[in-house]
PDB file of C-alpha atoms in Angstrom:
ATOM      1  CA  MET A   1      31.334 -95.982 -30.403  1.00  0.00           C
ATOM      2  CA  GLU A   2      33.506 -96.687 -33.508  1.00  0.00           C
ATOM      3  CA  PHE A   3      36.790 -95.421 -31.858  1.00  0.00           C
ATOM      4  CA  PRO A   4      36.546 -95.756 -28.200  1.00  0.00           C
ATOM      5  CA  GLU A   5      40.223 -95.279 -27.407  1.00  0.00           C
ATOM      6  CA  THR A   6      40.867 -92.311 -29.601  1.00  0.00           C
ATOM      7  CA  GLY A   7      41.753 -88.951 -28.035  1.00  0.00           C
ATOM      8  CA  LYS A   8      42.080 -87.842 -24.473  1.00  0.00           C
ATOM      9  CA  HIS A   9      40.127 -85.906 -22.161  1.00  0.00           C
ATOM     10  CA  CYS A  10      41.440 -82.234 -20.985  1.00  0.00           C
ATOM     11  CA  SER A  11      42.803 -82.402 -17.356  1.00  0.00           C
ATOM     12  CA  VAL A  12      41.119 -79.163 -16.392  1.00  0.00           C
ATOM     13  CA  GLU A  13      38.222 -80.353 -14.044  1.00  0.00           C
ATOM     14  CA  ASP A  14      35.832 -77.887 -15.457  1.00  0.00           C
ATOM     15  CA  CYS A  15      36.438 -78.743 -19.101  1.00  0.00           C
ATOM     16  CA  LYS A  16      37.276 -82.490 -19.680  1.00  0.00           C
ATOM     17  CA  LEU A  17      36.990 -81.873 -23.203  1.00  0.00           C
ATOM     18  CA  LEU A  18      37.778 -84.925 -25.468  1.00  0.00           C
ATOM     19  CA  ASP A  19      40.571 -83.740 -27.850  1.00  0.00           C
ATOM     20  CA  PHE A  20      41.832 -86.080 -30.334  1.00  0.00           C
ATOM     21  CA  LEU A  21      45.011 -84.051 -30.844  1.00  0.00           C
ATOM     22  CA  PRO A  22      45.752 -83.524 -26.999  1.00  0.00           C
ATOM     23  CA  PHE A  23      48.804 -81.517 -25.778  1.00  0.00           C
ATOM     24  CA  HIS A  24      50.962 -82.556 -23.042  1.00  0.00           C
ATOM     25  CA  CYS A  25      52.378 -80.014 -20.539  1.00  0.00           C
ATOM     26  CA  GLN A  26      56.261 -80.325 -20.638  1.00  0.00           C
ATOM     27  CA  HIS A  27      56.464 -79.356 -17.030  1.00  0.00           C
ATOM     28  CA  CYS A  28      53.510 -81.173 -15.126  1.00  0.00           C
ATOM     29  CA  LYS A  29      53.246 -83.720 -17.907  1.00  0.00           C
ATOM     30  CA  ALA A  30      49.241 -83.544 -17.733  1.00  0.00           C
ATOM     31  CA  VAL A  31      47.135 -83.723 -20.799  1.00  0.00           C
ATOM     32  CA  PHE A  32      45.230 -80.783 -22.066  1.00  0.00           C
ATOM     33  CA  CYS A  33      43.036 -79.349 -24.884  1.00  0.00           C
ATOM     34  CA  LYS A  34      44.186 -76.319 -26.999  1.00  0.00           C
ATOM     35  CA  GLU A  35      42.535 -73.915 -24.925  1.00  0.00           C
ATOM     36  CA  HIS A  36      44.189 -75.224 -21.820  1.00  0.00           C
ATOM     37  CA  PHE A  37      47.645 -76.449 -22.847  1.00  0.00           C
ATOM     38  CA  HIS A  38      49.478 -73.024 -21.593  1.00  0.00           C
ATOM     39  CA  MET A  39      50.898 -73.066 -18.130  1.00  0.00           C
ATOM     40  CA  THR A  40      48.752 -70.075 -16.988  1.00  0.00           C
ATOM     41  CA  SER A  41      45.594 -71.454 -18.547  1.00  0.00           C
ATOM     42  CA  HIS A  42      45.727 -74.568 -16.407  1.00  0.00           C
ATOM     43  CA  GLU A  43      47.508 -72.899 -13.337  1.00  0.00           C
ATOM     44  CA  CYS A  44      50.316 -75.390 -13.763  1.00  0.00           C
ATOM     45  CA  SER A  45      51.591 -76.729 -10.446  1.00  0.00           C
ATOM     46  CA  LYS A  46      55.331 -76.290 -11.661  1.00  0.00           C
ATOM     47  CA  VAL A  47      54.974 -72.587 -12.356  1.00  0.00           C
ATOM     48  CA  GLU A  48      56.882 -71.363  -9.225  1.00  0.00           C
ATOM     49  CA  ASP A  49      59.737 -73.805 -10.423  1.00  0.00           C
ATOM     50  CA  VAL A  50      59.798 -72.705 -13.875  1.00  0.00           C
ATOM     51  CA  GLN A  51      59.079 -69.046 -13.976  1.00  0.00           C
ATOM     52  CA  PRO A  52      58.126 -67.259 -10.631  1.00  0.00           C
ATOM     53  CA  SER A  53      57.289 -63.878 -12.467  1.00  0.00           C
ATOM     54  CA  LEU A  54      54.085 -65.971 -13.805  1.00  0.00           C
ATOM     55  CA  LYS A  55      52.371 -65.827 -10.356  1.00  0.00           C
ATOM     56  CA  LYS A  56      49.404 -63.841 -10.416  1.00  0.00           C
ATOM     57  CA  SER A  57      49.899 -62.315  -7.059  1.00  0.00           C
ATOM     58  CA  GLU A  58      53.241 -60.835  -7.955  1.00  0.00           C
ATOM     59  CA  ASN A  59      53.758 -56.914  -8.080  1.00  0.00           C
ATOM     60  CA  TYR A  60      56.695 -55.153  -9.612  1.00  0.00           C
ATOM     61  CA  LEU A  61      58.323 -52.213  -7.618  1.00  0.00           C
ATOM     62  CA  CYS A  62      59.617 -49.381  -9.424  1.00  0.00           C
ATOM     63  CA  SER A  63      63.485 -49.199  -9.850  1.00  0.00           C
ATOM     64  CA  LYS A  64      63.789 -45.490  -9.156  1.00  0.00           C
ATOM     65  CA  LYS A  65      65.376 -44.970  -5.903  1.00  0.00           C
ATOM     66  CA  PHE A  66      63.017 -44.015  -3.081  1.00  0.00           C
ATOM     67  CA  CYS A  67      59.964 -44.813  -5.188  1.00  0.00           C
ATOM     68  CA  LYS A  68      57.663 -47.209  -3.684  1.00  0.00           C
ATOM     69  CA  GLU A  69      55.093 -47.562  -6.482  1.00  0.00           C
ATOM     70  CA  MET A  70      54.096 -51.043  -7.253  1.00  0.00           C
ATOM     71  CA  SER A  71      52.600 -52.369 -10.504  1.00  0.00           C
ATOM     72  CA  PRO A  72      51.016 -55.839 -11.544  1.00  0.00           C
ATOM     73  CA  VAL A  73      52.403 -55.451 -14.844  1.00  0.00           C
ATOM     74  CA  SER A  74      56.136 -55.363 -15.757  1.00  0.00           C
ATOM     75  CA  MET A  75      57.116 -52.221 -17.635  1.00  0.00           C
ATOM     76  CA  PRO A  76      60.944 -52.863 -18.416  1.00  0.00           C
ATOM     77  CA  CYS A  77      63.261 -49.980 -19.888  1.00  0.00           C
ATOM     78  CA  SER A  78      64.324 -50.845 -23.283  1.00  0.00           C
ATOM     79  CA  LYS A  79      67.806 -49.956 -22.467  1.00  0.00           C
ATOM     80  CA  CYS A  80      68.765 -51.059 -18.778  1.00  0.00           C
ATOM     81  CA  LYS A  81      65.652 -53.713 -18.742  1.00  0.00           C
ATOM     82  CA  LEU A  82      64.733 -52.609 -15.287  1.00  0.00           C
ATOM     83  CA  HIS A  83      60.930 -51.914 -14.405  1.00  0.00           C
ATOM     84  CA  PHE A  84      59.791 -48.399 -13.736  1.00  0.00           C
ATOM     85  CA  CYS A  85      56.608 -47.015 -12.956  1.00  0.00           C
ATOM     86  CA  ILE A  86      54.461 -44.558 -14.982  1.00  0.00           C
ATOM     87  CA  THR A  87      55.849 -41.486 -13.177  1.00  0.00           C
ATOM     88  CA  HIS A  88      59.637 -42.571 -13.730  1.00  0.00           C
ATOM     89  CA  ARG A  89      59.417 -44.228 -17.108  1.00  0.00           C
ATOM     90  CA  HIS A  90      61.344 -41.344 -18.747  1.00  0.00           C
ATOM     91  CA  HIS A  91      64.393 -41.824 -16.422  1.00  0.00           C
ATOM     92  CA  GLY A  92      67.945 -40.985 -17.342  1.00  0.00           C
ATOM     93  CA  CYS A  93      68.841 -44.210 -18.827  1.00  0.00           C
ATOM     94  CA  TRP A  94      65.822 -44.053 -21.179  1.00  0.00           C
ATOM     95  CA  VAL A  95      66.614 -40.691 -22.491  1.00  0.00           C
ATOM     96  CA  PHE A  96      70.458 -40.791 -22.877  1.00  0.00           C
ATOM     97  CA  GLY A  97      71.451 -44.473 -22.257  1.00  0.00           C
ATOM     98  CA  VAL A  98      73.855 -43.102 -19.410  1.00  0.00           C
ATOM     99  CA  ASP A  99      73.439 -42.644 -15.561  1.00  0.00           C
ATOM    100  CA  GLU A 100      72.176 -39.612 -13.786  1.00  0.00           C
ATOM    101  CA  THR A 101      75.475 -38.096 -12.922  1.00  0.00           C
ATOM    102  CA  GLU A 102      76.407 -38.202 -16.846  1.00  0.00           C
ATOM    103  CA  VAL A 103      72.884 -36.678 -17.555  1.00  0.00           C
ATOM    104  CA  THR A 104      73.476 -33.867 -15.125  1.00  0.00           C
ATOM    105  CA  GLN A 105      77.100 -33.074 -16.854  1.00  0.00           C
ATOM    106  CA  LYS A 106      75.577 -33.031 -20.183  1.00  0.00           C
ATOM    107  CA  LEU A 107      72.665 -30.496 -19.082  1.00  0.00           C
ATOM    108  CA  LYS A 108      75.499 -28.375 -17.860  1.00  0.00           C
ATOM    109  CA  LYS A 109      77.346 -28.552 -21.160  1.00  0.00           C
ATOM    110  CA  TRP A 110      74.125 -27.721 -23.156  1.00  0.00           C
ATOM    111  CA  GLN A 111      73.461 -24.725 -20.926  1.00  0.00           C
ATOM    112  CA  LEU A 112      76.910 -23.240 -21.108  1.00  0.00           C
ATOM    113  CA  PRO A 113      76.280 -21.564 -24.390  1.00  0.00           C
ATOM    114  CA  LYS A 114      73.059 -20.018 -22.999  1.00  0.00           C
ATOM    115  CA  LYS A 115      75.090 -18.737 -20.147  1.00  0.00           C
ATOM    116  CA  GLN A 116      77.795 -17.300 -22.474  1.00  0.00           C
ATOM    117  CA  PHE A 117      75.224 -15.605 -24.690  1.00  0.00           C
ATOM    118  CA  ALA A 118      73.760 -13.968 -21.531  1.00  0.00           C
ATOM    119  CA  ASP A 119      77.240 -12.886 -20.288  1.00  0.00           C
ATOM    120  CA  ALA A 120      77.925 -11.489 -23.827  1.00  0.00           C
ATOM    121  CA  LYS A 121      74.724  -9.534 -24.033  1.00  0.00           C
ATOM    122  CA  ALA A 122      75.196  -8.083 -20.624  1.00  0.00           C
ATOM    123  CA  VAL A 123      78.717  -6.741 -21.807  1.00  0.00           C
ATOM    124  CA  VAL A 124      77.069  -5.336 -25.050  1.00  0.00           C
ATOM    125  CA  ASP A 125      74.481  -3.704 -23.113  1.00  0.00           C
ATOM    126  CA  GLN A 126      76.894  -1.922 -20.809  1.00  0.00           C
ATOM    127  CA  GLN A 127      78.815  -0.881 -23.753  1.00  0.00           C
ATOM    128  CA  VAL A 128      75.700   0.580 -25.204  1.00  0.00           C
ATOM    129  CA  ALA A 129      74.672   2.403 -22.035  1.00  0.00           C
ATOM    130  CA  GLU A 130      78.236   3.855 -21.783  1.00  0.00           C
ATOM    131  CA  SER A 131      78.156   5.054 -25.383  1.00  0.00           C
ATOM    132  CA  LEU A 132      74.720   6.672 -24.727  1.00  0.00           C
ATOM    133  CA  LYS A 133      76.123   8.573 -21.846  1.00  0.00           C
ATOM    134  CA  LYS A 134      78.856   9.932 -23.889  1.00  0.00           C
ATOM    135  CA  SER A 135      76.688  10.731 -26.944  1.00  0.00           C
ATOM    136  CA  LYS A 136      76.836  14.434 -28.069  1.00  0.00           C
ATOM    137  CA  ASN A 137      73.606  13.802 -29.826  1.00  0.00           C
ATOM    138  CA  THR A 138      71.340  13.796 -26.855  1.00  0.00           C
ATOM    139  CA  ALA A 139      67.976  13.558 -28.892  1.00  0.00           C
ATOM    140  CA  LEU A 140      69.394  10.387 -30.952  1.00  0.00           C
ATOM    141  CA  ALA A 141      70.543   9.052 -27.541  1.00  0.00           C
ATOM    142  CA  ASN A 142      67.239   9.408 -25.746  1.00  0.00           C
ATOM    143  CA  LYS A 143      65.556   7.628 -28.808  1.00  0.00           C
ATOM    144  CA  VAL A 144      67.907   4.752 -28.696  1.00  0.00           C
ATOM    145  CA  GLN A 145      67.617   4.498 -24.922  1.00  0.00           C
ATOM    146  CA  LEU A 146      63.769   4.641 -25.169  1.00  0.00           C
ATOM    147  CA  MET A 147      63.711   2.001 -27.742  1.00  0.00           C
ATOM    148  CA  ARG A 148      65.746  -0.405 -25.287  1.00  0.00           C
ATOM    149  CA  ILE A 149      63.446   0.233 -22.394  1.00  0.00           C
ATOM    150  CA  LYS A 150      60.044  -0.175 -24.129  1.00  0.00           C
ATOM    151  CA  GLY A 151      60.986  -3.916 -24.881  1.00  0.00           C
ATOM    152  CA  SER A 152      61.180  -5.141 -21.242  1.00  0.00           C
ATOM    153  CA  ALA A 153      59.503  -2.204 -19.248  1.00  0.00           C
ATOM    154  CA  ILE A 154      57.146  -3.105 -16.533  1.00  0.00           C
ATOM    155  CA  GLY A 155      54.304  -1.210 -14.825  1.00  0.00           C
ATOM    156  CA  PRO A 156      50.545  -0.926 -14.372  1.00  0.00           C
ATOM    157  CA  LYS A 157      48.789  -2.530 -17.327  1.00  0.00           C
ATOM    158  CA  ASN A 158      45.747  -0.326 -17.075  1.00  0.00           C
ATOM    159  CA  ILE A 159      47.677   2.728 -18.270  1.00  0.00           C
ATOM    160  CA  PRO A 160      46.852   3.505 -21.940  1.00  0.00           C
ATOM    161  CA  MET A 161      49.732   3.189 -24.502  1.00  0.00           C
ATOM    162  CA  SER A 162      49.265   6.840 -25.486  1.00  0.00           C
ATOM    163  CA  ASP A 163      49.888   8.044 -21.789  1.00  0.00           C
ATOM    164  CA  ARG A 164      52.830   5.857 -21.029  1.00  0.00           C
ATOM    165  CA  CYS A 165      56.227   7.586 -20.162  1.00  0.00           C
ATOM    166  CA  TYR A 166      59.145   5.259 -19.925  1.00  0.00           C
ATOM    167  CA  PHE A 167      62.231   5.513 -17.445  1.00  0.00           C
ATOM    168  CA  LEU A 168      65.344   3.456 -16.889  1.00  0.00           C
ATOM    169  CA  VAL A 169      65.020   3.388 -13.202  1.00  0.00           C
ATOM    170  CA  HIS A 170      68.095   2.701 -10.823  1.00  0.00           C
ATOM    171  CA  LEU A 171      66.963   1.080  -7.600  1.00  0.00           C
ATOM    172  CA  PRO A 172      68.095   2.524  -4.244  1.00  0.00           C
ATOM    173  CA  LEU A 173      71.666   1.124  -3.017  1.00  0.00           C
ATOM    174  CA  THR A 174      70.112  -0.369  -0.139  1.00  0.00           C
ATOM    175  CA  VAL A 175      67.519  -2.454  -1.989  1.00  0.00           C
ATOM    176  CA  LYS A 176      68.557  -5.860  -3.499  1.00  0.00           C
ATOM    177  CA  ASN A 177      66.309  -7.466  -5.928  1.00  0.00           C
ATOM    178  CA  GLN A 178      67.727 -10.576  -7.534  1.00  0.00           C
ATOM    179  CA  HIS A 179      64.995 -10.682 -10.212  1.00  0.00           C
ATOM    180  CA  ILE A 180      65.450  -7.099 -11.344  1.00  0.00           C
ATOM    181  CA  GLY A 181      68.921  -6.297 -10.719  1.00  0.00           C
ATOM    182  CA  THR A 182      70.298  -2.904 -10.134  1.00  0.00           C
ATOM    183  CA  SER A 183      67.904  -1.070 -12.730  1.00  0.00           C
ATOM    184  CA  LYS A 184      64.751  -1.877 -14.786  1.00  0.00           C
ATOM    185  CA  GLY A 185      62.759  -0.194 -17.446  1.00  0.00           C
ATOM    186  CA  VAL A 186      59.314   1.176 -15.775  1.00  0.00           C
ATOM    187  CA  PHE A 187      56.399   3.095 -17.307  1.00  0.00           C
ATOM    188  CA  VAL A 188      54.231   5.422 -15.622  1.00  0.00           C
ATOM    189  CA  ASN A 189      51.211   7.757 -16.581  1.00  0.00           C
ATOM    190  CA  THR A 190      52.019  11.213 -17.994  1.00  0.00           C
ATOM    191  CA  GLN A 191      48.890  12.454 -16.358  1.00  0.00           C
ATOM    192  CA  TRP A 192      49.941  11.569 -12.781  1.00  0.00           C
ATOM    193  CA  THR A 193      51.783  13.742 -10.302  1.00  0.00           C
ATOM    194  CA  VAL A 194      55.555  13.173  -9.238  1.00  0.00           C
ATOM    195  CA  GLY A 195      54.491  11.781  -6.283  1.00  0.00           C
ATOM    196  CA  LYS A 196      52.009   9.212  -7.603  1.00  0.00           C
ATOM    197  CA  CYS A 197      54.837   8.205 -10.092  1.00  0.00           C
ATOM    198  CA  ILE A 198      57.260   7.625  -7.442  1.00  0.00           C
ATOM    199  CA  ASP A 199      54.783   5.508  -5.658  1.00  0.00           C
ATOM    200  CA  SER A 200      54.002   3.384  -8.675  1.00  0.00           C
ATOM    201  CA  MET A 201      57.725   2.876  -9.390  1.00  0.00           C
ATOM    202  CA  ALA A 202      58.300   1.749  -5.920  1.00  0.00           C
ATOM    203  CA  ASP A 203      55.359  -0.617  -5.966  1.00  0.00           C
ATOM    204  CA  THR A 204      56.287  -2.042  -9.297  1.00  0.00           C
ATOM    205  CA  LEU A 205      59.910  -2.589  -8.349  1.00  0.00           C
ATOM    206  CA  LYS A 206      59.048  -3.904  -4.729  1.00  0.00           C
ATOM    207  CA  VAL A 207      61.002  -0.918  -3.172  1.00  0.00           C
ATOM    208  CA  PRO A 208      60.051  -0.044   0.554  1.00  0.00           C
ATOM    209  CA  ASN A 209      58.212   3.331   0.478  1.00  0.00           C
ATOM    210  CA  ASN A 210      57.531   5.441   3.501  1.00  0.00           C
ATOM    211  CA  ASN A 211      56.863   8.516   1.695  1.00  0.00           C
ATOM    212  CA  ASN A 212      53.702   8.991   3.952  1.00  0.00           C
ATOM    213  CA  THR A 213      55.684   8.852   7.137  1.00  0.00           C
ATOM    214  CA  ALA A 214      56.704  12.229   8.246  1.00  0.00           C
ATOM    215  CA  THR A 215      59.926  11.170  10.149  1.00  0.00           C
ATOM    216  CA  ALA A 216      61.241   8.752   7.439  1.00  0.00           C
ATOM    217  CA  LYS A 217      63.435   9.643   4.409  1.00  0.00           C
ATOM    218  CA  LYS A 218      61.598  10.242   1.390  1.00  0.00           C
ATOM    219  CA  LEU A 219      61.848   8.425  -1.915  1.00  0.00           C
ATOM    220  CA  GLN A 220      62.964  11.072  -4.686  1.00  0.00           C
ATOM    221  CA  LEU A 221      63.633  10.881  -8.463  1.00  0.00           C
ATOM    222  CA  TYR A 222      67.306  12.083  -9.440  1.00  0.00           C
ATOM    223  CA  ARG A 223      68.980  12.539 -12.831  1.00  0.00           C
ATOM    224  CA  HIS A 224      71.363   9.850 -13.551  1.00  0.00           C
ATOM    225  CA  LEU A 225      73.447  12.288 -15.574  1.00  0.00           C
ATOM    226  CA  ASN A 226      74.473  14.444 -12.736  1.00  0.00           C
ATOM    227  CA  GLY A 227      72.859  13.256  -9.474  1.00  0.00           C
ATOM    228  CA  ASP A 228      70.505  16.376  -9.153  1.00  0.00           C
ATOM    229  CA  LEU A 229      66.939  16.280  -7.846  1.00  0.00           C
ATOM    230  CA  ILE A 230      64.427  16.200 -10.605  1.00  0.00           C
ATOM    231  CA  CYS A 231      61.600  17.811  -8.796  1.00  0.00           C
ATOM    232  CA  SER A 232      61.070  18.537  -5.268  1.00  0.00           C
ATOM    233  CA  GLU A 233      57.095  19.386  -5.626  1.00  0.00           C
ATOM    234  CA  MET A 234      55.357  16.039  -5.383  1.00  0.00           C
ATOM    235  CA  ASP A 235      52.005  17.581  -6.895  1.00  0.00           C
ATOM    236  CA  THR A 236      53.772  18.486  -9.953  1.00  0.00           C
ATOM    237  CA  VAL A 237      52.121  16.728 -13.005  1.00  0.00           C
ATOM    238  CA  LEU A 238      54.466  14.622 -15.107  1.00  0.00           C
ATOM    239  CA  SER A 239      53.338  15.938 -18.513  1.00  0.00           C
ATOM    240  CA  LYS A 240      54.304  19.602 -17.241  1.00  0.00           C
ATOM    241  CA  LEU A 241      57.991  18.339 -16.570  1.00  0.00           C
ATOM    242  CA  ILE A 242      57.849  16.715 -20.150  1.00  0.00           C
ATOM    243  CA  GLU A 243      56.531  20.080 -21.732  1.00  0.00           C
ATOM    244  CA  ASP A 244      59.201  22.245 -19.922  1.00  0.00           C
ATOM    245  CA  SER A 245      61.812  19.611 -20.988  1.00  0.00           C
ATOM    246  CA  VAL A 246      62.843  18.936 -17.450  1.00  0.00           C
ATOM    247  CA  ILE A 247      62.506  15.209 -18.367  1.00  0.00           C
ATOM    248  CA  VAL A 248      62.304  13.236 -21.509  1.00  0.00           C
ATOM    249  CA  ASP A 249      60.720   9.853 -22.235  1.00  0.00           C
ATOM    250  CA  GLY A 250      63.256   7.245 -21.896  1.00  0.00           C
ATOM    251  CA  GLN A 251      65.367   8.929 -19.690  1.00  0.00           C
ATOM    252  CA  ARG A 252      67.817   7.430 -16.860  1.00  0.00           C
ATOM    253  CA  VAL A 253      66.813   8.294 -13.372  1.00  0.00           C
ATOM    254  CA  ILE A 254      67.557   7.238  -9.729  1.00  0.00           C
ATOM    255  CA  LEU A 255      65.043   6.285  -7.224  1.00  0.00           C
ATOM    256  CA  GLU A 256      66.603   6.933  -4.055  1.00  0.00           C
ATOM    257  CA  TYR A 257      66.167   7.751  -0.247  1.00  0.00           C
ATOM    258  CA  SER A 258      67.563  11.096   0.349  1.00  0.00           C
ATOM    259  CA  ASP A 259      67.501  14.512   1.767  1.00  0.00           C
ATOM    260  CA  ASN A 260      67.639  16.528  -1.366  1.00  0.00           C
ATOM    261  CA  VAL A 261      71.382  16.434  -1.694  1.00  0.00           C
ATOM    262  CA  PRO A 262      73.081  15.536  -5.125  1.00  0.00           C
ATOM    263  CA  LEU A 263      73.981  11.688  -5.444  1.00  0.00           C
ATOM    264  CA  ASP A 264      77.117  10.295  -6.599  1.00  0.00           C
ATOM    265  CA  THR A 265      76.033   8.738  -9.836  1.00  0.00           C
ATOM    266  CA  SER A 266      79.098   6.602 -10.061  1.00  0.00           C
ATOM    267  CA  LEU A 267      77.588   4.364  -7.365  1.00  0.00           C
ATOM    268  CA  TYR A 268      74.494   3.536  -9.640  1.00  0.00           C
ATOM    269  CA  LYS A 269      75.529   1.137 -12.570  1.00  0.00           C
TER     270      LYS A 269
END
């Protein structure tokens, strides 16, 4: 051999490569080739003293409170530098750079205009309703009322559009429905009888209906204008009442348990 003392062998037992430009590990001071000079490549004996996080057996616990998710790979937040699991990687700090209390306060502040708009709309709707009640042009008032109802009315989807009749229905005073409120636009079929229309309205609005029980108070339809009963004969077809101008499409009505006596309409807002 021409240069027997040139180069050194890699200290990794399974390698022992003769390297003419060997690397010295600054921690364990051993000699290694270019493939094994890194601490993790030769499993440096000083790794625990230098950087405990390099241990292969280490797992990272999510920093989210009450979360027990562990990960073998660190995923630090770019803001707070804490490790979070996949589920909680979009925590409040990541989004806003603030703590969760401040995030909640910001969300409430953003939601305030939405609430103000809803409150203002409710006031305008009430003013429109009052104007419609006072309107001398009944036909025009009914048309405006009908257009308002159609936009949000609910009812059986299988009723053809051409057979639908719309009503703004005020719920019985004893029935509370936080999702509907005190009144809601409802559509029924003009080919149905008054009795079937009442049953459908009750079902749509989740109003208890005991019209088939002889001793129970019956659900009836009343005019919101004066509190009078619209029709006492349950087998009368709705289209007949429309033809006789007893009712009109888009009319305000009251669905109430009663004994055929006039209602106090001031109680139905």
